[in-house]
Short mmCIF file of C-alpha atoms in Angstrom, two decimals:
data_model
loop_
_atom_site.label_atom_id
_atom_site.label_comp_id
_atom_site.label_asym_id
_atom_site.label_seq_id
_atom_site.Cartn_x
_atom_site.Cartn_y
_atom_site.Cartn_z
CA MET A 1424 161.96 42.49 46.71
CA ALA A 1425 161.13 39.56 43.83
CA LYS A 1426 159.38 40.83 40.48
CA ARG A 1427 155.38 40.07 41.22
CA GLN A 1428 153.10 39.03 38.56
CA PHE A 1429 150.08 41.13 38.75
CA PHE A 1430 147.22 42.15 36.45
CA TYR A 1431 146.24 45.84 35.00
CA SER A 1432 142.54 46.24 34.94
CA PHE A 1433 141.56 49.94 33.06
CA HIS A 1434 139.19 51.00 30.67
CA TYR A 1435 140.53 50.14 27.23
CA ASP A 1436 138.71 53.13 25.50
CA ASN A 1437 139.58 56.15 27.77
CA ASP A 1438 142.50 55.14 29.05
CA VAL A 1439 145.14 52.73 27.11
CA PHE A 1440 147.86 55.59 26.22
CA ARG A 1441 148.09 56.32 29.83
CA VAL A 1442 148.39 52.62 30.95
CA GLN A 1443 150.74 52.33 28.04
CA GLN A 1444 153.07 54.58 29.91
CA ILE A 1445 152.72 52.72 33.33
CA ARG A 1446 153.64 49.32 31.60
CA ASN A 1447 156.83 50.92 30.14
CA ILE A 1448 157.64 51.61 33.78
CA GLY A 1449 159.43 47.98 34.02
CA ALA A 1450 160.55 47.89 36.90
CA LEU A 1451 158.13 44.96 37.94
CA GLU A 1452 157.17 42.13 35.53
CA GLU A 1453 157.00 41.77 32.03
CA ASN A 1454 153.21 42.27 31.86
CA LYS A 1455 152.53 42.18 27.84
CA PRO A 1456 149.82 44.12 27.44
CA VAL A 1457 146.87 43.05 25.17
CA SER A 1458 146.55 44.15 21.78
CA ALA A 1459 143.88 46.46 20.16
CA ASN A 1460 143.28 43.25 17.47
CA GLU A 1461 143.71 41.32 20.47
CA TRP A 1462 141.17 42.67 22.99
CA GLU A 1463 138.80 42.99 19.43
CA THR A 1464 138.68 39.19 18.85
CA VAL A 1465 138.49 38.45 22.59
CA LYS A 1466 135.26 40.97 22.47
CA LYS A 1467 133.44 39.28 19.42
CA GLY A 1468 133.18 36.37 21.46
CA GLY A 1469 130.89 37.85 24.00
CA ASP A 1470 130.65 37.69 27.28
CA ALA A 1471 131.63 34.14 28.28
CA ALA A 1472 134.95 34.53 26.43
CA ILE A 1473 135.84 38.15 27.82
CA LYS A 1474 135.47 36.16 31.56
CA ARG A 1475 137.20 33.13 30.54
CA TRP A 1476 140.14 35.52 29.21
CA ILE A 1477 140.06 37.72 32.41
CA ASP A 1478 140.05 34.48 34.37
CA ASP A 1479 142.80 33.45 32.44
CA ASN A 1480 145.05 35.68 32.73
CA MET A 1481 144.26 36.75 36.12
CA LYS A 1482 144.72 33.20 37.24
CA TYR A 1483 148.58 33.05 38.46
CA LYS A 1484 148.88 36.81 39.03
CA SER A 1485 149.26 37.80 42.69
CA CYS A 1486 147.49 41.35 42.81
CA LEU A 1487 144.94 43.29 40.48
CA VAL A 1488 146.40 47.08 39.72
CA VAL A 1489 143.38 49.15 38.83
CA LEU A 1490 144.44 51.65 37.22
CA ILE A 1491 141.61 54.77 38.04
CA GLY A 1492 140.57 57.15 34.87
CA SER A 1493 137.86 59.18 34.50
CA GLU A 1494 134.83 56.58 33.91
CA THR A 1495 136.65 52.99 35.27
CA ALA A 1496 134.33 53.32 38.19
CA SER A 1497 131.55 52.33 35.51
CA ARG A 1498 132.96 49.92 33.58
CA PRO A 1499 131.34 46.50 34.06
CA TRP A 1500 134.73 43.86 33.40
CA VAL A 1501 136.97 46.32 35.37
CA ASP A 1502 133.85 45.45 38.51
CA TYR A 1503 134.28 41.82 37.88
CA GLU A 1504 138.08 41.88 38.26
CA ILE A 1505 137.85 43.84 41.16
CA ARG A 1506 135.42 41.22 42.20
CA LYS A 1507 137.43 37.82 41.39
CA ALA A 1508 140.82 39.16 43.00
CA TRP A 1509 139.39 40.35 46.48
CA ASN A 1510 137.58 36.97 46.28
CA ASP A 1511 140.71 34.47 45.11
CA GLY A 1512 142.66 36.55 48.14
CA LYS A 1513 144.86 38.13 45.38
CA GLY A 1514 146.44 41.97 46.59
CA VAL A 1515 143.84 44.68 45.33
CA LEU A 1516 144.98 48.67 45.16
CA GLY A 1517 143.82 51.30 42.81
CA ILE A 1518 146.32 53.94 41.40
CA TYR A 1519 144.45 57.23 40.33
CA ILE A 1520 145.84 57.94 36.11
CA HIS A 1521 143.96 61.14 35.29
CA ASN A 1522 147.52 63.36 36.09
CA LEU A 1523 148.73 61.10 33.09
CA LYS A 1524 148.86 63.05 29.84
CA CYS A 1525 147.36 61.16 26.91
CA PRO A 1526 148.47 61.96 24.10
CA ARG A 1527 145.05 62.24 22.15
CA ASN A 1528 143.21 63.84 24.97
CA GLY A 1529 145.73 65.17 27.85
CA LYS A 1530 144.91 64.88 31.31
CA CYS A 1531 141.39 63.81 32.47
CA ARG A 1532 139.22 64.82 35.69
CA GLN A 1533 139.63 62.02 38.36
CA GLY A 1534 137.20 59.10 38.13
CA ALA A 1535 134.95 57.81 41.40
CA ASN A 1536 136.79 55.37 43.18
CA PRO A 1537 135.45 51.91 41.73
CA PHE A 1538 135.83 49.89 45.07
CA ASP A 1539 132.36 52.32 46.30
CA ASN A 1540 130.77 50.21 43.85
CA ILE A 1541 131.53 46.59 46.16
CA TYR A 1542 129.98 46.07 49.62
CA PHE A 1543 130.91 43.39 51.81
CA THR A 1544 128.24 40.71 52.67
CA ASP A 1545 126.66 42.94 55.38
CA GLY A 1546 125.59 45.55 52.78
CA LYS A 1547 127.15 48.09 54.48
CA THR A 1548 130.86 47.87 54.20
CA LYS A 1549 132.71 49.31 50.94
CA LEU A 1550 135.21 47.52 49.52
CA SER A 1551 137.04 50.50 49.52
CA SER A 1552 137.24 50.73 53.52
CA VAL A 1553 140.03 48.42 52.93
CA VAL A 1554 141.44 48.60 49.54
CA LYS A 1555 144.43 51.27 49.50
CA THR A 1556 144.01 53.69 46.76
CA TYR A 1557 146.76 56.17 45.78
CA ASN A 1558 146.33 59.70 43.83
CA PRO A 1559 150.05 60.44 42.49
CA ASN A 1560 151.63 63.64 42.36
CA SER A 1561 149.85 65.95 39.70
CA PHE A 1562 152.97 67.76 38.15
CA ASP A 1563 154.91 64.75 38.65
CA ALA A 1564 152.43 61.49 38.42
CA TYR A 1565 154.59 59.58 35.83
CA ASN A 1566 157.70 59.34 37.69
CA ASP A 1567 155.45 59.43 41.44
CA ILE A 1568 154.08 56.35 40.20
CA ALA A 1569 157.28 54.60 38.88
CA ASN A 1570 159.07 55.54 42.21
CA ASN A 1571 156.09 53.98 44.31
CA LEU A 1572 154.55 50.72 42.43
CA GLU A 1573 156.41 48.49 43.29
CA ASN A 1574 155.51 49.36 46.78
CA TRP A 1575 151.91 50.11 46.67
CA ILE A 1576 151.87 46.06 45.19
CA GLU A 1577 153.99 44.86 48.04
CA ALA A 1578 151.77 46.96 50.46
CA ALA A 1579 148.45 45.32 48.39
CA ILE A 1580 149.58 41.67 48.77
CA SER A 1581 151.29 41.75 52.53
CA ALA A 1582 147.07 43.14 53.40
CA ARG A 1583 145.91 40.17 52.13
#
């Protein structure tokens, strides 16, 4: 399989250490993480700068991977990224990351499904009815993600 270009969406403050573990899998692409300093600079530019940064970084990606921690579903920029990716016809999937250990806080509680917050134009059908989420094995979440991430991404892209 060809390496895919994809965009990670997550709650930076809560989950950056868990996300870094997933980035270290490295099986798929050179997906450079945003540094804390770079993210602070982007945030200082306000909502327009954040939106521009997201749009620019998502531009040539074929899939959005939402890494779901305890508070991800309540984050407005995660919501924006999901809507943008879906409306742009990209593959979209979610992976629960609460069972990955953070060096600061250990494991966390499972968060809500962020795709439950988005409805199709009928106002009744949730995006979660068509977007697949994965809940890795609680005893070996890292290896479960490492062994399946490529296939999950391919399935999300094929579903679009």
